[in-house]
CSV table of C-alpha atoms in Angstrom, one decimal:
chain,number,residue,atom,x,y,z
A,193,MET,CA,0.0,0.0,0.0
A,194,GLU,CA,1.1,3.5,-0.7
A,195,GLN,CA,1.5,5.9,2.2
A,196,ILE,CA,-1.7,6.1,4.1
A,197,LYS,CA,-3.6,9.4,3.6
A,198,ASN,CA,-4.7,10.3,7.1
A,199,PRO,CA,-7.3,10.8,8.4
A,200,ILE,CA,-9.0,8.2,6.3
A,201,LEU,CA,-12.4,9.6,7.5
A,202,ARG,CA,-12.4,13.4,8.1
A,203,GLY,CA,-14.7,14.9,10.5
A,204,MET,CA,-16.6,13.4,13.5
A,205,TYR,CA,-16.0,9.7,12.9
A,206,PRO,CA,-14.7,8.5,16.3
A,207,ASP,CA,-14.3,5.0,17.8
A,208,PRO,CA,-13.7,3.1,14.5
A,209,SER,CA,-14.1,-0.6,14.1
A,210,ILE,CA,-13.3,-2.6,11.0
A,211,CYS,CA,-13.7,-6.1,9.5
A,212,GLU,CA,-13.0,-7.9,6.2
A,213,ALA,CA,-15.6,-9.8,4.3
A,214,GLY,CA,-15.4,-11.3,0.8
A,215,GLY,CA,-12.3,-9.3,-0.1
A,216,LYS,CA,-13.8,-6.0,0.9
A,217,TYR,CA,-13.5,-4.0,4.1
A,218,TYR,CA,-16.2,-2.5,6.3
A,219,LEU,CA,-15.8,0.3,8.8
A,220,ILE,CA,-18.2,1.9,11.3
A,221,THR,CA,-18.0,4.7,13.9
A,222,SER,CA,-20.0,6.0,16.8
A,223,THR,CA,-22.6,8.7,16.4
A,224,PHE,CA,-23.9,9.7,19.9
A,225,THR,CA,-27.3,11.4,19.5
A,226,TYR,CA,-27.0,12.0,15.8
A,227,ALA,CA,-29.4,10.2,13.4
A,228,PRO,CA,-29.2,8.0,11.5
A,229,GLY,CA,-26.8,6.1,13.8
A,230,ILE,CA,-23.5,4.3,13.0
A,231,PRO,CA,-22.5,5.0,9.4
A,232,ILE,CA,-21.0,2.1,7.5
A,233,PHE,CA,-18.2,2.5,4.9
A,234,GLU,CA,-16.9,0.1,2.3
A,235,SER,CA,-13.5,-0.1,0.7
A,236,GLU,CA,-11.6,-2.5,-1.6
A,237,ASP,CA,-8.1,-1.1,-0.8
A,238,LEU,CA,-8.3,0.3,2.7
A,239,GLN,CA,-7.5,3.7,1.3
A,240,ASN,CA,-10.7,4.9,-0.4
A,241,TRP,CA,-13.9,4.6,1.6
A,242,THR,CA,-17.5,5.1,0.5
A,243,GLN,CA,-20.4,5.3,2.8
A,244,ILE,CA,-22.9,2.6,1.8
A,245,GLY,CA,-25.5,3.0,4.6
A,246,ASN,CA,-26.3,3.5,8.2
A,247,VAL,CA,-26.7,0.7,10.7
A,248,LEU,CA,-29.3,2.3,13.0
A,249,GLU,CA,-32.2,4.1,11.3
A,250,THR,CA,-35.5,3.1,12.8
A,251,SER,CA,-37.1,4.3,16.1
A,252,LYS,CA,-36.7,0.8,17.6
A,253,GLN,CA,-33.0,0.8,16.8
A,254,LEU,CA,-32.3,4.4,17.7
A,255,ASP,CA,-34.0,5.6,20.9
A,256,LEU,CA,-32.3,8.9,21.7
A,257,MET,CA,-35.0,11.4,22.7
A,258,ASP,CA,-34.3,13.6,25.7
A,259,LEU,CA,-30.6,12.8,25.6
A,260,GLU,CA,-27.8,15.4,25.5
A,261,VAL,CA,-25.6,15.3,22.4
A,262,SER,CA,-22.6,13.4,23.9
A,263,SER,CA,-24.8,10.6,25.2
A,264,GLY,CA,-26.5,8.0,23.0
A,265,ILE,CA,-24.6,5.6,20.7
A,266,PHE,CA,-21.1,5.0,22.0
A,267,ALA,CA,-18.3,2.9,20.4
A,268,ALA,CA,-19.5,0.0,18.2
A,269,THR,CA,-17.8,-3.1,16.9
A,270,ILE,CA,-18.4,-4.7,13.5
A,271,ARG,CA,-17.7,-8.4,12.9
A,272,TYR,CA,-18.4,-10.9,10.1
A,273,HIS,CA,-19.2,-14.5,10.8
A,274,LYS,CA,-20.7,-17.2,8.6
A,275,GLU,CA,-22.1,-14.8,6.0
A,276,LYS,CA,-23.7,-12.5,8.6
A,277,PHE,CA,-22.6,-9.1,9.8
A,278,TYR,CA,-22.8,-8.2,13.5
A,279,VAL,CA,-22.7,-4.7,15.0
A,280,ILE,CA,-22.7,-4.4,18.8
A,281,THR,CA,-22.8,-1.1,20.6
A,282,THR,CA,-24.0,0.9,23.7
A,283,ASN,CA,-26.9,3.2,23.9
A,284,ALA,CA,-25.6,5.1,26.9
A,285,GLY,CA,-29.0,6.7,27.7
A,286,ARG,CA,-31.4,4.0,26.7
A,287,GLY,CA,-31.1,0.3,27.5
A,288,GLY,CA,-27.3,-0.2,27.5
A,289,ASN,CA,-25.6,-2.8,25.3
A,290,PHE,CA,-27.2,-4.4,22.3
A,291,TYR,CA,-26.4,-5.9,18.9
A,292,VAL,CA,-28.0,-6.0,15.4
A,293,THR,CA,-27.3,-8.2,12.4
A,294,ALA,CA,-27.6,-8.1,8.6
A,295,THR,CA,-26.7,-10.3,5.7
A,296,ASP,CA,-26.0,-7.2,3.5
A,297,PRO,CA,-24.0,-4.4,5.1
A,298,LYS,CA,-26.1,-1.9,3.3
A,299,GLY,CA,-29.0,-3.1,5.4
A,300,PRO,CA,-31.6,-3.6,6.4
A,301,TRP,CA,-30.3,-4.3,9.9
A,302,SER,CA,-32.3,-6.3,12.4
A,303,GLU,CA,-34.2,-5.0,15.4
A,304,PRO,CA,-31.9,-4.6,18.4
A,305,VAL,CA,-31.2,-7.4,20.8
A,306,PHE,CA,-30.5,-5.9,24.3
A,307,LEU,CA,-28.3,-7.9,26.6
A,308,GLU,CA,-29.2,-8.3,30.2
A,309,HIS,CA,-26.4,-8.4,32.9
A,310,ALA,CA,-24.0,-6.7,30.4
A,311,SER,CA,-22.9,-3.6,32.2
A,312,GLY,CA,-20.3,-1.1,30.9
A,313,ILE,CA,-19.7,0.5,27.5
A,314,ASP,CA,-18.0,-0.2,24.2
A,315,PRO,CA,-18.6,-3.9,23.9
A,316,SER,CA,-17.1,-6.3,21.3
A,317,LEU,CA,-17.8,-9.7,19.9
A,318,PHE,CA,-15.3,-12.6,19.4
A,319,PHE,CA,-16.1,-15.7,17.4
A,320,ALA,CA,-14.3,-19.0,17.9
A,321,GLY,CA,-15.6,-21.9,15.9
A,322,GLU,CA,-19.3,-22.3,16.7
A,323,CYS,CA,-19.1,-20.1,19.8
A,324,CYS,CA,-19.6,-16.4,20.2
A,325,TYR,CA,-18.2,-14.4,23.1
A,326,TYR,CA,-19.2,-11.0,24.5
A,327,VAL,CA,-16.2,-8.9,25.4
A,328,GLY,CA,-17.1,-6.1,27.8
A,329,GLN,CA,-15.8,-3.4,30.1
A,330,ARG,CA,-17.2,-2.6,33.5
A,331,PHE,CA,-16.2,-1.0,36.8
A,332,GLU,CA,-14.2,-3.3,39.1
A,333,ALA,CA,-16.1,-4.7,42.0
A,334,ASP,CA,-13.9,-2.8,44.5
A,335,ALA,CA,-13.2,0.2,42.2
A,336,LYS,CA,-10.9,2.6,44.0
A,337,TYR,CA,-11.6,5.6,41.8
A,338,TYR,CA,-13.8,6.8,38.9
A,339,GLY,CA,-12.6,5.0,35.8
A,340,ASP,CA,-11.2,2.0,37.7
A,341,CYS,CA,-12.4,-0.7,35.2
A,342,GLU,CA,-11.7,-4.2,34.0
A,343,ILE,CA,-12.2,-6.2,30.8
A,344,TRP,CA,-14.3,-9.3,31.0
A,345,VAL,CA,-15.7,-12.0,28.6
A,346,GLN,CA,-18.7,-14.3,28.7
A,347,LYS,CA,-20.2,-16.7,26.2
A,348,LEU,CA,-23.1,-15.3,24.2
A,349,ASP,CA,-25.9,-17.5,23.0
A,350,LEU,CA,-26.9,-15.9,19.7
A,351,SER,CA,-30.0,-18.1,19.3
A,352,ASN,CA,-31.8,-16.2,22.1
A,353,GLY,CA,-29.5,-13.2,22.7
A,354,THR,CA,-28.5,-14.1,26.3
A,355,LEU,CA,-25.2,-14.3,28.1
A,356,VAL,CA,-24.6,-17.9,29.4
A,357,GLU,CA,-22.1,-19.7,31.6
A,358,GLU,CA,-19.8,-17.6,33.9
A,359,PRO,CA,-18.1,-14.3,33.1
A,360,HIS,CA,-14.3,-14.2,33.3
A,361,VAL,CA,-12.2,-11.1,34.1
A,362,LEU,CA,-9.3,-10.9,31.6
A,363,TRP,CA,-7.3,-7.7,32.3
A,364,ASP,CA,-7.5,-4.3,34.0
A,365,GLY,CA,-5.0,-2.5,31.7
A,366,ALA,CA,-1.3,-2.0,31.2
A,367,ALA,CA,-0.7,1.2,33.2
A,368,LYS,CA,-0.7,1.3,37.0
A,369,ASN,CA,-3.8,3.1,38.3
A,370,VAL,CA,-5.0,3.5,34.8
A,371,VAL,CA,-8.4,5.2,34.1
A,372,TRP,CA,-10.9,3.9,31.6
A,373,PRO,CA,-9.5,0.7,30.2
A,374,GLU,CA,-12.2,0.3,27.5
A,375,GLY,CA,-13.0,-0.4,23.9
A,376,PRO,CA,-11.8,-4.1,24.1
A,377,HIS,CA,-11.2,-6.2,21.0
A,378,LEU,CA,-10.2,-9.9,21.2
A,379,TYR,CA,-8.4,-11.7,18.4
A,380,LYS,CA,-6.8,-15.1,17.7
A,381,LYS,CA,-3.5,-15.2,15.8
A,382,ASP,CA,-1.4,-18.3,15.6
A,383,ASP,CA,-0.9,-19.6,19.2
A,384,TYR,CA,-2.2,-16.5,21.1
A,385,TYR,CA,-5.4,-14.7,22.0
A,386,TYR,CA,-4.8,-11.0,21.9
A,387,LEU,CA,-6.8,-8.5,23.9
A,388,MET,CA,-6.4,-4.9,22.7
A,389,ILE,CA,-7.9,-2.0,24.6
A,390,ALA,CA,-7.9,1.8,24.9
A,391,GLU,CA,-6.6,3.4,28.1
A,392,GLY,CA,-6.4,6.8,29.7
A,393,GLY,CA,-9.7,8.3,28.6
A,394,THR,CA,-10.4,9.6,25.1
A,395,ALA,CA,-8.4,12.8,25.3
A,396,HIS,CA,-4.7,13.8,25.5
A,397,GLU,CA,-3.7,10.7,27.7
A,398,HIS,CA,-5.4,8.2,25.3
A,399,SER,CA,-3.4,5.2,24.2
A,400,VAL,CA,-3.6,1.7,22.6
A,401,ASN,CA,-2.5,-1.2,24.7
A,402,ILE,CA,-2.4,-5.0,24.3
A,403,ALA,CA,-2.1,-8.3,26.2
A,404,ARG,CA,-1.9,-11.9,25.1
A,405,SER,CA,-2.6,-15.4,26.4
A,406,LYS,CA,-2.5,-18.9,25.1
A,407,GLU,CA,-5.9,-19.6,26.8
A,408,LEU,CA,-9.0,-17.6,26.0
A,409,TYR,CA,-9.7,-17.0,29.7
A,410,GLY,CA,-6.1,-16.1,30.5
A,411,PRO,CA,-4.0,-15.3,32.4
A,412,TYR,CA,-3.1,-12.4,30.0
A,413,GLU,CA,0.4,-11.1,29.7
A,414,SER,CA,0.8,-7.4,29.1
A,415,CYS,CA,3.0,-6.4,26.3
A,416,LYS,CA,6.3,-4.9,27.5
A,417,ASN,CA,6.2,-2.4,24.7
A,418,ASN,CA,2.9,-0.9,25.7
A,419,PRO,CA,1.5,1.5,24.7
A,420,LEU,CA,1.5,0.3,21.1
A,421,LEU,CA,0.6,3.8,20.1
A,422,THR,CA,-0.1,7.1,21.8
A,423,HIS,CA,0.7,10.8,21.2
A,424,LYS,CA,0.5,11.9,24.8
A,425,HIS,CA,4.3,12.1,25.0
A,426,LEU,CA,4.5,14.5,22.1
A,427,GLY,CA,3.2,17.5,24.1
A,428,LEU,CA,0.0,19.5,24.0
A,429,ASN,CA,1.1,21.6,21.0
A,430,TYR,CA,1.5,18.6,18.7
A,431,PRO,CA,-1.1,18.9,15.9
A,432,LEU,CA,-2.4,15.4,16.2
A,433,GLN,CA,-3.7,14.3,19.6
A,434,TYR,CA,-6.0,11.8,21.4
A,435,ILE,CA,-4.7,8.7,19.5
A,436,GLY,CA,-6.4,5.5,20.8
A,437,HIS,CA,-9.3,3.1,20.6
A,438,ALA,CA,-7.9,0.9,17.9
A,439,ASP,CA,-9.1,-2.2,15.9
A,440,LEU,CA,-7.0,-4.6,13.8
A,441,VAL,CA,-7.6,-6.0,10.4
A,442,GLU,CA,-5.7,-8.4,8.2
A,443,ASP,CA,-5.9,-7.6,4.5
A,444,THR,CA,-6.3,-10.2,1.7
A,445,ASP,CA,-2.5,-10.2,1.1
A,446,GLY,CA,-1.7,-11.0,4.7
A,447,SER,CA,-0.7,-7.5,5.7
A,448,TRP,CA,-2.0,-6.0,9.0
A,449,PHE,CA,-3.4,-2.5,9.7
A,450,ALA,CA,-5.1,-0.8,12.6
A,451,VAL,CA,-7.7,1.9,12.6
A,452,MET,CA,-8.0,4.3,15.6
A,453,LEU,CA,-9.4,7.7,16.5
A,454,GLY,CA,-7.4,10.9,16.6
A,455,THR,CA,-8.0,14.6,16.7
A,456,ARG,CA,-6.3,17.3,14.5
A,457,MET,CA,-5.7,20.3,16.7
A,458,TYR,CA,-5.2,24.0,16.1
A,459,LYS,CA,-4.0,25.9,19.2
A,460,GLY,CA,-5.3,23.1,21.4
A,461,LYS,CA,-8.8,22.8,20.0
A,462,SER,CA,-10.6,21.1,17.2
A,463,SER,CA,-13.9,21.7,15.5
A,464,MET,CA,-13.9,18.3,13.8
A,465,GLY,CA,-13.7,16.3,17.0
A,466,ARG,CA,-12.3,12.8,16.9
A,467,GLU,CA,-11.7,11.3,13.4
A,468,THR,CA,-10.6,8.0,11.9
A,469,PHE,CA,-6.9,7.2,11.2
A,470,MET,CA,-5.1,4.1,10.0
A,471,VAL,CA,-1.6,2.8,10.5
A,472,PRO,CA,0.4,-0.2,9.2
A,473,VAL,CA,1.1,-3.0,11.7
A,474,ILE,CA,3.9,-5.6,11.7
A,475,TRP,CA,4.4,-8.5,14.0
A,476,GLU,CA,7.6,-9.1,15.9
A,477,GLU,CA,8.1,-11.8,18.5
A,478,ASP,CA,4.4,-12.5,18.4
A,479,TRP,CA,3.5,-8.9,19.3
A,480,PRO,CA,2.0,-6.2,17.0
A,481,VAL,CA,4.1,-3.1,16.3
A,482,PHE,CA,2.3,0.0,15.2
A,483,CYS,CA,4.1,2.5,12.9
A,484,ALA,CA,7.3,0.6,13.0
A,485,GLY,CA,10.4,2.8,12.8
A,486,GLU,CA,8.4,6.0,13.6
A,487,GLY,CA,6.3,5.3,16.7
A,488,LYS,CA,3.7,7.9,15.8
A,489,ILE,CA,1.3,8.8,13.0
A,490,PRO,CA,3.1,11.1,10.5
A,491,VAL,CA,1.7,14.6,10.1
A,492,LEU,CA,1.8,15.5,6.4
A,493,PRO,CA,0.6,18.7,4.7
A,494,GLU,CA,-2.5,16.8,3.5
A,495,THR,CA,-3.2,15.6,7.0
A,496,LEU,CA,-3.8,19.1,8.3
A,497,CYS,CA,-5.9,20.6,5.5
A,498,GLY,CA,-8.5,19.7,2.8
A,499,MET,CA,-6.2,20.4,-0.1
A,500,GLY,CA,-8.7,22.1,-2.4
A,501,ILE,CA,-11.7,19.8,-2.1
A,502,VAL,CA,-15.1,21.0,-3.3
A,503,LYS,CA,-18.1,19.0,-2.1
A,504,LYS,CA,-21.6,19.6,-3.3
A,505,ILE,CA,-24.5,18.1,-1.4
A,506,ASN,CA,-27.4,17.6,-3.8
A,507,TRP,CA,-30.7,17.1,-2.0
A,508,THR,CA,-32.3,13.7,-2.8
A,509,ASN,CA,-35.0,11.4,-1.4
A,510,PRO,CA,-33.9,9.7,0.7
A,511,LEU,CA,-31.3,12.2,2.0
A,512,PRO,CA,-27.7,11.9,1.0
A,513,LEU,CA,-26.0,9.4,3.4
A,514,CYS,CA,-23.6,12.1,4.7
A,515,CYS,CA,-26.5,14.0,6.2
A,516,VAL,CA,-27.3,13.9,9.9
A,517,MET,CA,-30.1,15.0,12.2
A,518,LEU,CA,-30.5,15.2,16.0
A,519,ARG,CA,-32.0,12.2,17.9
A,520,SER,CA,-34.3,10.9,15.1
A,521,VAL,CA,-34.6,10.9,11.3
A,522,LEU,CA,-36.9,13.7,10.1
A,523,ASP,CA,-39.7,12.0,8.2
A,524,SER,CA,-41.3,13.0,4.9
A,525,SER,CA,-43.9,15.2,6.6
A,526,ILE,CA,-41.0,17.5,7.7
A,527,ARG,CA,-38.7,17.4,4.7
A,528,ASN,CA,-39.2,16.7,1.1
A,529,VAL,CA,-37.1,17.2,-2.1
A,530,LEU,CA,-38.6,18.6,-5.3
A,531,ASP,CA,-36.6,19.5,-8.4
A,532,GLY,CA,-33.4,19.3,-6.4
A,533,SER,CA,-34.5,21.7,-3.6
A,534,LEU,CA,-35.0,20.7,0.0
A,535,TYR,CA,-38.4,21.8,1.4
A,536,LEU,CA,-37.8,21.9,5.2
A,537,LYS,CA,-40.9,22.4,7.3
A,538,LEU,CA,-40.3,24.7,10.2
A,539,GLY,CA,-40.2,22.8,13.5
A,540,THR,CA,-41.3,23.7,17.0
A,541,GLN,CA,-38.2,22.2,18.7
A,542,LYS,CA,-35.3,24.5,19.4
A,543,LEU,CA,-31.6,23.6,19.0
A,544,GLU,CA,-31.0,23.9,22.7
A,545,GLY,CA,-33.7,21.3,23.5
A,546,GLU,CA,-33.2,17.5,23.6
A,547,LYS,CA,-35.8,16.6,21.0
A,548,THR,CA,-35.5,16.7,17.2
A,549,PRO,CA,-35.4,20.2,15.7
A,550,SER,CA,-35.8,20.8,11.9
A,551,TYR,CA,-32.1,20.7,11.3
A,552,ILE,CA,-30.2,18.7,8.6
A,553,GLY,CA,-26.4,18.9,8.8
A,554,ILE,CA,-23.1,17.5,7.7
A,555,ARG,CA,-19.9,16.9,9.7
A,556,VAL,CA,-17.3,19.7,9.8
A,557,ALA,CA,-14.3,18.1,8.1
A,558,GLU,CA,-11.6,20.7,8.2
A,559,HIS,CA,-10.5,23.7,10.3
A,560,GLN,CA,-11.0,25.9,7.2
A,561,PHE,CA,-14.0,25.8,5.0
A,562,SER,CA,-16.8,27.7,3.2
A,563,LEU,CA,-20.4,26.5,3.3
A,564,ARG,CA,-22.8,28.2,0.9
A,565,VAL,CA,-26.5,27.6,0.5
A,566,PRO,CA,-29.2,29.4,-1.4
A,567,MET,CA,-32.4,29.8,0.6
A,568,THR,CA,-36.0,30.9,-0.2
A,569,PHE,CA,-38.0,31.8,2.8
A,570,LEU,CA,-40.8,34.2,3.8
A,571,PRO,CA,-41.1,34.1,7.6
A,572,GLU,CA,-44.2,34.9,9.6
A,573,GLU,CA,-43.8,36.5,13.1
A,574,GLY,CA,-41.9,34.2,15.4
A,575,GLU,CA,-40.3,32.2,12.6
A,576,GLU,CA,-36.7,31.8,11.4
A,577,ALA,CA,-34.6,29.8,9.1
A,578,GLY,CA,-31.0,29.7,7.8
A,579,LEU,CA,-27.7,28.1,8.6
A,580,VAL,CA,-26.4,26.6,11.8
A,581,TYR,CA,-23.0,25.8,13.1
A,582,TYR,CA,-23.6,23.3,15.9
A,583,TYR,CA,-21.6,21.8,18.7
A,584,ASN,CA,-24.2,21.0,21.3
A,585,GLY,CA,-27.4,22.5,22.8
A,586,ASP,CA,-25.4,25.1,24.8
A,587,ASN,CA,-22.9,26.0,22.0
A,588,PHE,CA,-23.9,26.9,18.5
A,589,ILE,CA,-24.4,29.8,16.0
A,590,ARG,CA,-27.6,30.6,14.1
A,591,PHE,CA,-27.3,32.7,10.9
A,592,ILE,CA,-30.9,33.3,10.1
A,593,ILE,CA,-33.7,35.3,8.5
A,594,LEU,CA,-36.6,36.1,10.8
A,595,LYS,CA,-39.6,38.3,11.2
A,596,GLN,CA,-39.8,40.5,14.3
A,597,ASN,CA,-42.4,43.3,14.9
A,598,ASN,CA,-43.4,42.8,11.2
A,599,ILE,CA,-39.9,43.5,10.0
A,600,ILE,CA,-37.7,41.1,8.1
A,601,ILE,CA,-34.3,40.8,9.9
A,602,ALA,CA,-31.0,39.2,9.2
A,603,SER,CA,-29.5,38.0,12.4
A,604,ILE,CA,-26.5,36.2,13.8
A,605,ILE,CA,-27.0,34.6,17.2
A,606,LYS,CA,-24.2,32.9,19.1
A,607,LYS,CA,-24.8,30.6,22.1
A,608,GLU,CA,-21.8,29.8,24.1
A,609,LYS,CA,-21.8,28.0,27.4
A,610,SER,CA,-25.6,28.4,27.6
A,611,VAL,CA,-25.4,32.2,27.2
A,612,GLU,CA,-27.1,33.5,24.1
A,613,THR,CA,-25.8,36.7,22.4
A,614,CYS,CA,-27.1,38.5,19.3
A,615,ILE,CA,-23.9,39.6,17.7
A,616,PHE,CA,-25.5,41.0,14.5
A,617,LYS,CA,-29.0,42.3,13.7
A,618,GLU,CA,-30.0,44.3,10.7
A,619,GLU,CA,-33.2,45.1,8.8
A,620,ALA,CA,-33.1,43.2,5.5
A,621,ASP,CA,-34.8,46.0,3.6
A,622,GLN,CA,-33.7,44.6,0.2
A,623,TYR,CA,-34.8,41.0,1.1
A,624,ARG,CA,-37.4,39.6,-1.3
A,625,GLY,CA,-37.5,36.0,-0.1
A,626,ASN,CA,-34.3,34.8,-1.7
A,627,VAL,CA,-30.7,34.8,-0.3
A,628,ILE,CA,-27.4,33.0,-0.5
A,629,LEU,CA,-26.1,32.4,3.0
A,630,GLU,CA,-22.5,31.5,3.6
A,631,LEU,CA,-20.4,30.4,6.6
A,632,GLN,CA,-16.7,30.9,6.2
A,633,THR,CA,-14.1,29.7,8.7
A,634,GLU,CA,-10.4,30.2,9.2
A,635,LYS,CA,-9.2,28.0,12.1
A,636,HIS,CA,-11.3,29.2,15.1
A,637,SER,CA,-12.7,32.3,13.4
A,638,MET,CA,-15.9,32.6,11.4
A,639,ASN,CA,-17.4,35.0,8.9
A,640,CYS,CA,-21.1,35.2,8.1
A,641,ILE,CA,-21.9,36.3,4.5
A,642,PHE,CA,-25.2,37.5,3.2
A,643,ASN,CA,-25.5,37.6,-0.6
A,644,GLY,CA,-21.7,38.1,-0.9
A,645,ARG,CA,-21.6,40.8,1.9
A,646,ILE,CA,-19.8,40.0,5.1
A,647,LEU,CA,-22.3,40.9,7.9
A,648,GLU,CA,-20.0,39.8,10.8
A,649,GLU,CA,-16.4,38.7,10.6
A,650,SER,CA,-13.9,37.0,12.9
A,651,ILE,CA,-16.5,35.5,15.2
A,652,ASP,CA,-14.7,33.4,17.8
A,653,ILE,CA,-15.7,29.8,17.6
A,654,ALA,CA,-12.9,28.3,19.6
A,655,GLN,CA,-15.2,27.4,22.5
A,656,LEU,CA,-17.6,25.5,20.3
A,657,THR,CA,-15.4,22.5,20.6
A,658,THR,CA,-14.9,19.5,22.9
A,659,GLN,CA,-12.0,21.3,24.5
A,660,GLY,CA,-14.0,24.5,25.1
A,661,ALA,CA,-17.4,23.0,25.9
A,662,GLY,CA,-16.8,19.4,27.1
A,663,GLY,CA,-18.3,16.3,25.6
A,664,PHE,CA,-17.2,13.9,22.9
A,665,VAL,CA,-18.6,15.1,19.6
A,666,GLY,CA,-17.4,17.3,16.8
A,667,CYS,CA,-19.2,20.1,15.0
A,668,THR,CA,-21.8,19.8,12.3
A,669,MET,CA,-23.2,22.5,10.1
A,670,GLY,CA,-26.4,22.7,8.0
A,671,VAL,CA,-29.8,24.1,7.4
A,672,TYR,CA,-32.5,24.9,10.0
A,673,GLY,CA,-36.0,26.2,10.5
A,674,TYR,CA,-38.0,27.1,13.6
A,675,THR,CA,-41.5,28.4,14.4
A,676,ASP,CA,-43.2,29.2,17.6
A,677,LYS,CA,-46.6,28.2,16.2
A,678,GLU,CA,-47.8,24.6,16.6
A,679,ASN,CA,-50.0,24.9,13.5
A,680,SER,CA,-47.6,26.5,11.2
A,681,THR,CA,-47.3,25.0,7.7
A,682,ASN,CA,-44.4,27.2,6.5
A,683,TYR,CA,-41.3,25.9,4.9
A,684,ALA,CA,-37.8,27.1,4.1
A,685,VAL,CA,-36.5,26.0,0.7
A,686,PHE,CA,-32.8,25.3,0.3
A,687,GLY,CA,-30.8,24.7,-2.8
A,688,PRO,CA,-27.7,22.4,-2.8
A,689,MET,CA,-25.1,22.9,-0.1
A,690,THR,CA,-21.6,23.7,-1.5
A,691,VAL,CA,-18.7,23.1,0.8
A,692,ILE,CA,-15.2,24.3,-0.2
A,693,TYR,CA,-12.2,23.1,1.8
A,694,PRO,CA,-9.3,25.3,0.4
């Protein structure tokens, strides 16, 4: 393989898991309270990835209402066994750990099977012959501090979706007094079972660690070269941070690779959140070695910027696979596509709530971008529509057209750490119902542009990040409409979204 072009998935694609099936590779990531849940990508060469579907789409699969944005669907694992795909994950706010299955990775996926007595987060599955094992994480029985966890395994009866026989504790991590040993994956290679985990929490101290045993239930020997990969020793100013939560795959030529999450930083913050990276793996003395000869993921010019990519999101029914909504998928009564335009019915749910607003977004994929959208909208009193740059319900920007005291107004409203501030407000006396709205960012600074005119420039968006606001997600951006009237039938009409990553 040529040099890997990292990140292989740009934007909020954290906690990756990967498997091979029929000479192709399939990769999934976590989605928290975004819907649809768990995008699934396909590749024939491990370099070029195409989204082919979403694992969780229905209300039974995806129960996220009343959850804050960094809750919901945590890390998932994908495995392929006897012509069937399995995805197991955690709904952190609704029911805990469950799995779904499909014979076609594009779907449809089955209804969820929730597991009883399966505490913890970030589960995995391991197949050995006719047996399936649940690999989990949980707090130790005598936990001495928050994050004092252990990895355990128990046989899973797939015929009825129940854990059977006795659970076995395998490992509690490589580092002394480690926090959050999690994201376990179990593999069998030659004479050994290998247990790979994340440690240190999913921020600067994140790392990849591994142990092995000749018996499934242990005892497990920690690798003396742990961590296999981390960037915590490179300092807070290194542009690539948070490396951890890895999964291994062997390609059809017998070469090995690992996918993991990481974050591209600018001055200690990232709008994109945690993204998916890949590194080569070799084996020495029956241990995996990540990034042999380097010990870190190389930071190349193309790693840090989009290198002139122009992306056009054309509206379709169903919506393009890259589109996301909050907590549930908006049905056809709320959004429709006619002649290439999106008709978005104004919703009564606000962005700061924990329901489903009329918002359709895409992931922010670079520190620098321009998002441009034509909009047709005639608001009534108490109605608004436009563009949104969204981190969570307490941190976002609305660039909108609204009607106030019978006057059409262009407004920019910033909410930061729950405090809402109107940073621009102007009567749109030339507005006749049509406008081109544009968000333009340069690192942690944003311009809002109305028909080619900058209304407000250099808006500080540095706090609209995990590092500024807490949580686990990255930013999204997209189109939005709101009304304070329950019986409103008004729509905002949006043309294609054009995103430029210079």
